[in-house]
CSV table of C-alpha atoms in Angstrom, one decimal:
chain,number,residue,atom,x,y,z
D,67,MET,CA,0.9,-28.4,8.1
D,68,PRO,CA,3.3,-27.7,5.2
D,69,ILE,CA,4.5,-24.1,5.2
D,70,LYS,CA,3.7,-23.7,1.5
D,71,PHE,CA,0.0,-23.9,2.5
D,72,SER,CA,0.5,-20.9,4.8
D,73,ARG,CA,2.4,-19.1,2.0
D,74,VAL,CA,-0.6,-19.6,-0.4
D,75,ALA,CA,-3.1,-18.5,2.3
D,76,VAL,CA,-1.2,-15.3,3.1
D,77,GLY,CA,-0.9,-14.5,-0.6
D,78,ILE,CA,-4.6,-15.0,-1.1
D,79,ILE,CA,-5.5,-12.8,1.8
D,80,PHE,CA,-3.2,-10.1,0.5
D,81,PHE,CA,-5.2,-10.4,-2.8
D,82,CYS,CA,-8.6,-10.2,-1.0
D,83,TYR,CA,-7.4,-7.1,0.9
D,84,GLY,CA,-6.3,-5.4,-2.3
D,85,LEU,CA,-9.5,-6.4,-4.1
D,86,CYS,CA,-11.7,-4.8,-1.5
D,87,PHE,CA,-9.7,-1.6,-1.4
D,88,ALA,CA,-9.6,-1.3,-5.2
D,89,SER,CA,-13.3,-2.0,-5.4
D,90,TRP,CA,-14.0,0.9,-3.1
D,91,ALA,CA,-11.6,3.2,-5.0
D,92,SER,CA,-13.1,2.3,-8.4
D,93,ARG,CA,-16.6,3.4,-7.5
D,94,ILE,CA,-15.7,6.8,-5.7
D,95,PRO,CA,-17.2,8.8,-8.7
D,96,SER,CA,-20.3,6.6,-8.6
D,97,ILE,CA,-20.8,7.2,-4.8
D,98,GLN,CA,-20.1,10.9,-5.3
D,99,GLN,CA,-22.9,11.1,-7.9
D,100,LEU,CA,-25.4,9.0,-5.9
D,101,LEU,CA,-25.0,11.2,-2.9
D,102,ALA,CA,-24.7,14.4,-4.9
D,103,LEU,CA,-21.5,15.4,-3.3
D,104,SER,CA,-19.4,18.4,-4.5
D,105,GLU,CA,-15.6,17.9,-4.9
D,106,ALA,CA,-15.0,19.8,-1.6
D,107,GLU,CA,-17.6,17.7,0.2
D,108,LEU,CA,-16.1,14.5,-1.2
D,109,GLY,CA,-12.6,15.6,-0.2
D,110,GLY,CA,-13.6,16.2,3.4
D,111,ILE,CA,-15.4,12.9,3.6
D,112,LEU,CA,-12.5,11.0,2.3
D,113,PHE,CA,-10.4,12.1,5.2
D,114,ALA,CA,-12.4,9.7,7.4
D,115,LEU,CA,-10.5,6.7,5.9
D,116,PRO,CA,-6.9,7.8,6.8
D,117,ILE,CA,-8.0,9.1,10.2
D,118,GLY,CA,-9.5,5.7,11.0
D,119,SER,CA,-6.3,4.0,9.7
D,120,LEU,CA,-4.0,6.2,11.8
D,121,LEU,CA,-6.0,5.9,15.0
D,122,SER,CA,-5.9,2.1,14.7
D,123,VAL,CA,-2.1,1.9,14.5
D,124,PRO,CA,-1.4,1.5,18.3
D,125,VAL,CA,-4.4,-0.7,18.8
D,126,SER,CA,-3.4,-3.0,15.9
D,127,GLY,CA,0.2,-3.3,17.0
D,128,TYR,CA,-0.8,-4.0,20.6
D,129,TRP,CA,-3.5,-6.6,19.7
D,130,VAL,CA,-1.1,-8.4,17.3
D,131,ALA,CA,1.5,-8.5,20.0
D,132,LYS,CA,-0.9,-9.8,22.7
D,133,ALA,CA,-3.3,-12.1,20.8
D,134,GLY,CA,-1.2,-13.1,17.8
D,135,SER,CA,-1.5,-12.0,14.2
D,136,ARG,CA,-3.8,-15.0,13.2
D,137,THR,CA,-6.6,-13.8,15.5
D,138,VAL,CA,-6.4,-10.2,14.2
D,139,VAL,CA,-6.3,-11.4,10.6
D,140,VAL,CA,-9.4,-13.5,11.0
D,141,PHE,CA,-11.2,-10.7,12.7
D,142,SER,CA,-10.3,-7.9,10.3
D,143,ALA,CA,-10.3,-9.9,7.1
D,144,PHE,CA,-14.0,-11.0,7.6
D,145,LEU,CA,-15.2,-7.6,8.7
D,146,TYR,CA,-13.3,-5.6,6.1
D,147,PRO,CA,-15.6,-6.7,3.2
D,148,LEU,CA,-18.7,-6.2,5.4
D,149,VAL,CA,-17.7,-2.6,5.9
D,150,LEU,CA,-17.1,-2.3,2.2
D,151,LEU,CA,-20.8,-3.4,1.8
D,152,ALA,CA,-21.8,-0.6,4.3
D,153,ILE,CA,-20.0,1.9,2.2
D,154,GLY,CA,-21.9,0.8,-0.9
D,155,PHE,CA,-25.3,1.0,0.8
D,156,SER,CA,-24.6,4.3,2.6
D,157,ALA,CA,-27.7,6.5,2.3
D,158,GLY,CA,-26.2,9.8,3.5
D,159,VAL,CA,-23.0,11.7,4.3
D,160,TRP,CA,-22.7,10.6,8.0
D,161,SER,CA,-23.3,6.9,7.3
D,162,LEU,CA,-20.6,7.1,4.6
D,163,ILE,CA,-18.2,8.9,7.0
D,164,ALA,CA,-18.7,6.2,9.7
D,165,ALA,CA,-18.3,3.4,7.2
D,166,LEU,CA,-15.1,4.9,5.8
D,167,PHE,CA,-13.7,5.4,9.3
D,168,LEU,CA,-14.2,1.8,10.1
D,169,PHE,CA,-12.9,0.8,6.6
D,170,GLY,CA,-9.7,2.6,7.5
D,171,MET,CA,-9.4,1.1,10.9
D,172,LEU,CA,-10.0,-2.5,9.8
D,173,GLY,CA,-7.8,-2.0,6.7
D,174,ASN,CA,-4.8,-1.0,8.9
D,175,MET,CA,-5.5,-3.9,11.3
D,176,LEU,CA,-5.5,-6.3,8.4
D,177,ASN,CA,-2.4,-4.6,6.9
D,178,ILE,CA,-0.3,-5.0,10.1
D,179,SER,CA,-1.5,-8.5,11.0
D,180,ILE,CA,-1.2,-10.0,7.5
D,181,ASN,CA,2.3,-8.5,7.2
D,182,THR,CA,3.2,-10.1,10.5
D,183,GLN,CA,2.0,-13.4,9.1
D,184,ALA,CA,4.1,-12.8,6.0
D,185,VAL,CA,7.2,-12.2,8.2
D,186,GLY,CA,6.6,-15.6,9.8
D,187,VAL,CA,6.3,-17.4,6.4
D,188,GLU,CA,9.4,-15.6,5.2
D,189,ALA,CA,11.3,-16.7,8.3
D,190,ALA,CA,10.3,-20.3,7.6
D,191,TYR,CA,11.6,-20.0,4.0
D,192,GLU,CA,14.8,-18.3,5.3
D,193,ARG,CA,14.7,-15.9,2.3
D,194,ASN,CA,12.9,-12.8,1.2
D,195,ILE,CA,9.4,-13.4,-0.2
D,196,MET,CA,7.7,-10.3,1.2
D,197,ALA,CA,7.6,-8.4,-2.1
D,198,THR,CA,5.7,-11.2,-3.8
D,199,PHE,CA,3.0,-10.9,-1.2
D,200,HIS,CA,2.7,-7.2,-1.9
D,201,GLY,CA,2.7,-8.0,-5.6
D,202,MET,CA,-0.5,-9.9,-4.9
D,203,TRP,CA,-2.0,-6.7,-3.4
D,204,SER,CA,-1.0,-4.8,-6.5
D,205,LEU,CA,-2.4,-7.5,-8.8
D,206,ALA,CA,-5.7,-7.3,-7.0
D,207,GLY,CA,-5.7,-3.5,-7.6
D,208,PHE,CA,-5.8,-4.2,-11.4
D,209,ALA,CA,-8.5,-6.8,-10.9
D,210,GLY,CA,-10.6,-4.5,-8.7
D,211,ALA,CA,-10.2,-1.6,-11.2
D,212,GLY,CA,-11.2,-3.8,-14.1
D,213,ILE,CA,-14.3,-5.2,-12.3
D,214,GLY,CA,-15.2,-1.7,-11.3
D,215,ALA,CA,-15.1,-0.5,-14.9
D,216,VAL,CA,-17.3,-3.4,-16.0
D,217,MET,CA,-19.8,-2.6,-13.2
D,218,ILE,CA,-19.9,1.1,-14.2
D,219,ALA,CA,-20.4,0.2,-17.8
D,220,ALA,CA,-23.3,-2.1,-16.9
D,221,SER,CA,-24.8,0.6,-14.6
D,222,ILE,CA,-24.7,-1.7,-11.6
D,223,PRO,CA,-24.9,0.4,-8.4
D,224,PRO,CA,-22.0,0.3,-5.9
D,225,GLY,CA,-24.0,-1.6,-3.2
D,226,THR,CA,-24.8,-4.5,-5.6
D,227,HIS,CA,-21.2,-4.5,-6.8
D,228,TYR,CA,-19.8,-4.6,-3.3
D,229,LEU,CA,-22.2,-7.3,-2.3
D,230,MET,CA,-20.7,-9.5,-5.1
D,231,ILE,CA,-17.2,-8.7,-3.9
D,232,ALA,CA,-17.9,-9.2,-0.2
D,233,GLY,CA,-19.6,-12.6,-0.9
D,234,ALA,CA,-16.8,-13.9,-3.0
D,235,VAL,CA,-14.1,-12.7,-0.5
D,236,ALA,CA,-16.0,-14.3,2.4
D,237,ILE,CA,-16.2,-17.6,0.7
D,238,VAL,CA,-12.5,-17.6,-0.2
D,239,LEU,CA,-11.5,-16.5,3.4
D,240,ALA,CA,-13.6,-19.4,4.9
D,241,PHE,CA,-11.4,-21.9,3.1
D,242,THR,CA,-8.2,-20.0,3.6
D,243,VAL,CA,-7.8,-18.7,7.2
D,244,LYS,CA,-7.3,-22.2,8.6
D,245,TYR,CA,-3.9,-22.4,6.9
D,246,LEU,CA,-2.5,-19.2,8.6
D,247,LEU,CA,0.4,-19.6,11.0
D,248,PRO,CA,-0.9,-20.4,14.5
D,249,GLU,CA,2.0,-18.5,16.1
D,250,ASP,CA,4.1,-15.5,15.2
D,251,VAL,CA,7.9,-15.7,14.9
D,252,ASN,CA,10.3,-13.5,16.8
D,253,THR,CA,7.9,-13.2,19.7
D,254,ASP,CA,9.4,-12.8,23.2
D,255,LYS,CA,7.4,-12.2,26.4
D,256,ASP,CA,10.4,-10.2,27.7
D,257,LYS,CA,10.1,-7.7,24.8
D,258,PRO,CA,8.1,-4.7,25.9
D,259,ILE,CA,4.7,-4.0,24.3
D,260,PHE,CA,5.2,-0.3,24.4
D,261,SER,CA,8.7,1.1,23.8
D,262,LEU,CA,10.3,3.7,21.6
D,263,PRO,CA,11.6,2.3,18.3
D,264,ASP,CA,15.4,1.9,18.2
D,265,ARG,CA,17.5,3.7,15.6
D,266,SER,CA,17.2,0.9,13.0
D,267,LEU,CA,13.4,1.1,13.1
D,268,VAL,CA,13.5,4.9,12.9
D,269,VAL,CA,15.7,4.7,9.8
D,270,LEU,CA,13.4,2.1,8.2
D,271,GLY,CA,10.4,4.3,9.0
D,272,ILE,CA,12.0,7.4,7.4
D,273,ILE,CA,12.9,5.3,4.3
D,274,ALA,CA,9.3,4.2,4.1
D,275,PHE,CA,8.1,7.8,4.6
D,276,CYS,CA,10.2,9.1,1.7
D,277,SER,CA,9.2,6.3,-0.7
D,278,MET,CA,5.5,6.4,0.2
D,279,MET,CA,5.6,10.1,-0.2
D,280,CYS,CA,6.6,9.5,-3.8
D,281,GLU,CA,4.1,6.7,-4.2
D,282,GLY,CA,1.2,8.7,-2.9
D,283,ALA,CA,2.1,11.7,-5.1
D,284,MET,CA,2.1,9.4,-8.2
D,285,PHE,CA,-1.4,8.1,-7.4
D,286,ASP,CA,-2.8,11.7,-7.2
D,287,TRP,CA,-0.6,13.8,-9.5
D,288,SER,CA,0.6,11.5,-12.4
D,289,GLY,CA,-2.4,12.3,-14.4
D,290,VAL,CA,-2.2,16.0,-13.7
D,291,TYR,CA,1.5,16.0,-14.8
D,292,PHE,CA,0.7,14.4,-18.1
D,293,ASN,CA,-2.2,16.8,-18.5
D,294,LYS,CA,-0.5,20.1,-17.5
D,295,VAL,CA,3.2,19.5,-18.2
D,296,ILE,CA,3.2,17.0,-21.0
D,297,ALA,CA,0.0,18.4,-22.5
D,298,VAL,CA,-1.3,15.1,-23.9
D,299,LYS,CA,-4.7,14.6,-25.4
D,300,GLN,CA,-7.5,14.0,-22.9
D,301,ASP,CA,-7.7,10.3,-23.7
D,302,TRP,CA,-4.0,9.8,-22.8
D,303,ILE,CA,-4.0,11.5,-19.4
D,304,GLY,CA,-4.0,8.3,-17.5
D,305,ILE,CA,-1.3,6.6,-19.5
D,306,GLY,CA,1.5,7.6,-17.1
D,307,TYR,CA,-0.3,6.3,-14.1
D,308,THR,CA,-1.1,3.0,-15.9
D,309,VAL,CA,2.6,2.5,-16.9
D,310,PHE,CA,3.7,3.3,-13.3
D,311,MET,CA,1.3,0.8,-11.8
D,312,ILE,CA,2.2,-2.0,-14.3
D,313,SER,CA,5.9,-1.4,-13.6
D,314,MET,CA,5.4,-1.3,-9.8
D,315,ALA,CA,3.3,-4.5,-9.7
D,316,GLY,CA,5.5,-6.4,-12.1
D,317,THR,CA,8.7,-5.6,-10.2
D,318,ARG,CA,7.3,-6.8,-6.9
D,319,PHE,CA,7.2,-10.3,-8.3
D,320,VAL,CA,10.9,-10.4,-9.0
D,321,ALA,CA,12.2,-8.2,-6.2
D,322,ASP,CA,12.6,-11.1,-3.7
D,323,LYS,CA,14.9,-12.9,-6.2
D,324,LEU,CA,17.0,-9.8,-6.6
D,325,VAL,CA,17.3,-9.4,-2.8
D,326,TYR,CA,18.5,-13.0,-2.6
D,327,ARG,CA,21.1,-12.3,-5.2
D,328,PHE,CA,22.3,-8.8,-4.3
D,329,GLY,CA,21.2,-8.3,-0.7
D,330,LEU,CA,18.6,-6.0,1.0
D,331,LYS,CA,20.8,-2.9,1.2
D,332,LYS,CA,21.8,-2.9,-2.4
D,333,ILE,CA,18.2,-3.3,-3.6
D,334,LEU,CA,17.0,-0.5,-1.3
D,335,VAL,CA,19.8,1.8,-2.5
D,336,GLY,CA,19.0,0.9,-6.1
D,337,SER,CA,15.3,1.5,-5.5
D,338,GLY,CA,16.0,5.0,-4.3
D,339,LEU,CA,18.3,5.7,-7.3
D,340,PHE,CA,15.7,4.4,-9.7
D,341,THR,CA,13.0,6.6,-8.1
D,342,ALA,CA,15.2,9.7,-8.3
D,343,THR,CA,16.2,8.9,-11.9
D,344,GLY,CA,12.6,8.5,-13.0
D,345,PHE,CA,11.5,11.8,-11.5
D,346,PHE,CA,14.5,13.8,-12.8
D,347,LEU,CA,14.1,12.3,-16.3
D,348,SER,CA,10.5,13.4,-16.4
D,349,VAL,CA,11.4,16.9,-15.1
D,350,LEU,CA,14.4,17.6,-17.2
D,351,LEU,CA,13.0,16.1,-20.4
D,352,PRO,CA,9.2,16.7,-20.1
D,353,HIS,CA,8.2,15.0,-23.4
D,354,PHE,CA,5.8,12.1,-23.9
D,355,GLU,CA,8.3,9.3,-24.5
D,356,THR,CA,10.8,10.4,-21.9
D,357,SER,CA,8.2,11.0,-19.2
D,358,LEU,CA,6.6,7.7,-19.9
D,359,LEU,CA,10.0,6.0,-19.5
D,360,GLY,CA,10.5,8.1,-16.3
D,361,PHE,CA,7.2,6.9,-14.8
D,362,PHE,CA,8.1,3.3,-15.7
D,363,ILE,CA,11.4,3.7,-13.8
D,364,ILE,CA,9.7,5.3,-10.8
D,365,GLY,CA,7.4,2.3,-10.6
D,366,ILE,CA,10.5,0.1,-10.4
D,367,GLY,CA,12.0,2.3,-7.8
D,368,VAL,CA,9.1,2.5,-5.3
D,369,SER,CA,7.8,-1.1,-5.9
D,370,SER,CA,9.9,-2.9,-3.4
D,371,VAL,CA,10.8,-0.4,-0.7
D,372,VAL,CA,7.8,-0.8,1.5
D,373,PRO,CA,7.7,-4.7,1.5
D,374,LEU,CA,11.4,-4.9,2.1
D,375,VAL,CA,11.3,-2.3,4.9
D,376,PHE,CA,8.4,-4.3,6.5
D,377,SER,CA,10.4,-7.5,6.1
D,378,ALA,CA,13.4,-5.9,7.9
D,379,ALA,CA,11.2,-4.4,10.6
D,380,GLY,CA,9.6,-7.7,11.3
D,381,ARG,CA,13.0,-9.1,12.3
D,382,SER,CA,13.5,-6.5,15.0
D,383,LYS,CA,15.4,-7.7,18.0
D,384,ILE,CA,13.9,-4.9,20.2
D,385,GLN,CA,10.1,-5.2,19.5
D,386,SER,CA,7.7,-7.9,18.5
D,387,PRO,CA,6.8,-8.0,14.8
D,388,GLY,CA,3.4,-6.4,15.2
D,389,ILE,CA,4.7,-3.4,17.2
D,390,ALA,CA,7.7,-2.9,14.9
D,391,LEU,CA,5.5,-3.0,11.8
D,392,ALA,CA,3.1,-0.6,13.4
D,393,SER,CA,5.9,1.9,14.1
D,394,VAL,CA,7.4,1.7,10.6
D,395,SER,CA,4.0,1.7,8.8
D,396,THR,CA,2.9,4.8,10.8
D,397,LEU,CA,5.9,6.8,9.5
D,398,GLY,CA,5.4,5.5,6.0
D,399,PHE,CA,1.7,6.3,6.0
D,400,PHE,CA,2.4,9.9,7.0
D,401,GLY,CA,4.5,10.2,3.9
D,402,PHE,CA,1.7,8.7,1.8
D,403,LEU,CA,-0.7,11.3,3.2
D,404,ILE,CA,1.6,14.3,3.2
D,405,GLY,CA,3.0,13.7,-0.4
D,406,PRO,CA,0.0,14.8,-2.4
D,407,PRO,CA,-0.8,18.0,-0.6
D,408,VAL,CA,2.9,19.0,-0.4
D,409,ILE,CA,3.1,18.5,-4.2
D,410,GLY,CA,0.1,20.7,-4.6
D,411,LEU,CA,1.4,23.5,-2.4
D,412,VAL,CA,4.8,23.5,-4.1
D,413,ALA,CA,3.2,23.4,-7.5
D,414,GLY,CA,1.0,26.3,-6.6
D,415,ALA,CA,3.9,28.4,-5.3
D,416,THR,CA,6.2,27.5,-8.2
D,417,ASP,CA,5.3,24.9,-10.8
D,418,LEU,CA,4.6,21.1,-11.0
D,419,ARG,CA,8.0,20.3,-12.5
D,420,LEU,CA,9.7,21.7,-9.4
D,421,SER,CA,7.5,19.7,-7.1
D,422,PHE,CA,8.3,16.5,-9.0
D,423,ALA,CA,12.0,17.4,-8.6
D,424,LEU,CA,11.4,17.4,-4.9
D,425,LEU,CA,10.1,13.9,-5.2
D,426,GLY,CA,13.3,13.0,-7.0
D,427,ALA,CA,15.2,14.3,-3.9
D,428,MET,CA,13.1,11.9,-1.8
D,429,GLY,CA,14.3,9.1,-3.9
D,430,LEU,CA,17.9,10.2,-3.3
D,431,ALA,CA,17.1,10.2,0.5
D,432,VAL,CA,16.0,6.6,0.3
D,433,ALA,CA,19.3,5.7,-1.4
D,434,THR,CA,21.4,7.6,1.1
D,435,LEU,CA,19.6,6.3,4.2
D,436,SER,CA,19.7,2.8,2.9
D,437,SER,CA,23.4,3.0,2.2
D,438,LYS,CA,24.3,4.4,5.7
D,439,GLY,CA,21.5,2.8,7.8
D,440,SER,CA,21.7,-0.6,9.5
D,441,VAL,CA,19.2,-2.3,7.1
């Protein structure tokens, strides 16, 4: 089977994964309204998803290492849209919590296993193509958000919306999974299933932590920044987030070519410097045009760090790809979770501009660690 078929299949599954997640995110306000949840109740319920994701990390890495990523991809990719359907038809708080917990677990299983497949395809091409796969996930985010907006405008309930998405994804997967790689690369029975990550994996994990802290904060606080600091009109509050997302998604489709030309280390260093520059520009010159430019630069900075770090982790000589990816993604995910509340705490004690300056420091940390680490 030509490797290009596997590349297309992996890219399509990344898209399906992103489409399901974006479909869920786009209807959170609708679900809140249907179940008459307060902001505090919704905030507590939403914790079920990251808890499920974190608890599945060791299981996912172990299962990928033992059974192979293809088996785990098939299992999680087909169940993921079914659990999305369960979210849409949840009749109460506890059923929603259970569905979100499973959604988090299966999402992380799919994340680790499909990235392991991507590592195998990348090895066959003998050049970086990981960022392009992650670009497909980002592209699906736009598609999911757009479809969600149409569904909301048409007053279609989340359950019906998710039924359409789940059906379409299931049909696409049925024709796609047969082209996945049958075996993972870089597997060795002599490699331990459970072992502490070596220094290189720890460095990669910390780089992912710093970058995903910035990324998570942008998801939750970019609109607040434009509202409170830039003081734009209500209709323009989301413009910063939109520019950030467009920049991040677009850069992912060219990042692999840049790595091929300049090397992994230089791109990671540059990514950290871009991230820092964007945040410091927005903080030092908090005006509409300069902050919009700053957010665009931040999108360039954070776009490639996670896919490139995952690519490097998948080539670990100490652990199998699934276990290495699980180790690095765990550290990165902690950054994604910690970023938004830390920004809130710092902003509450001082102001939002200082908290964004802290994120700029995280960008500098990415650049410093990438320049000194063995990436």
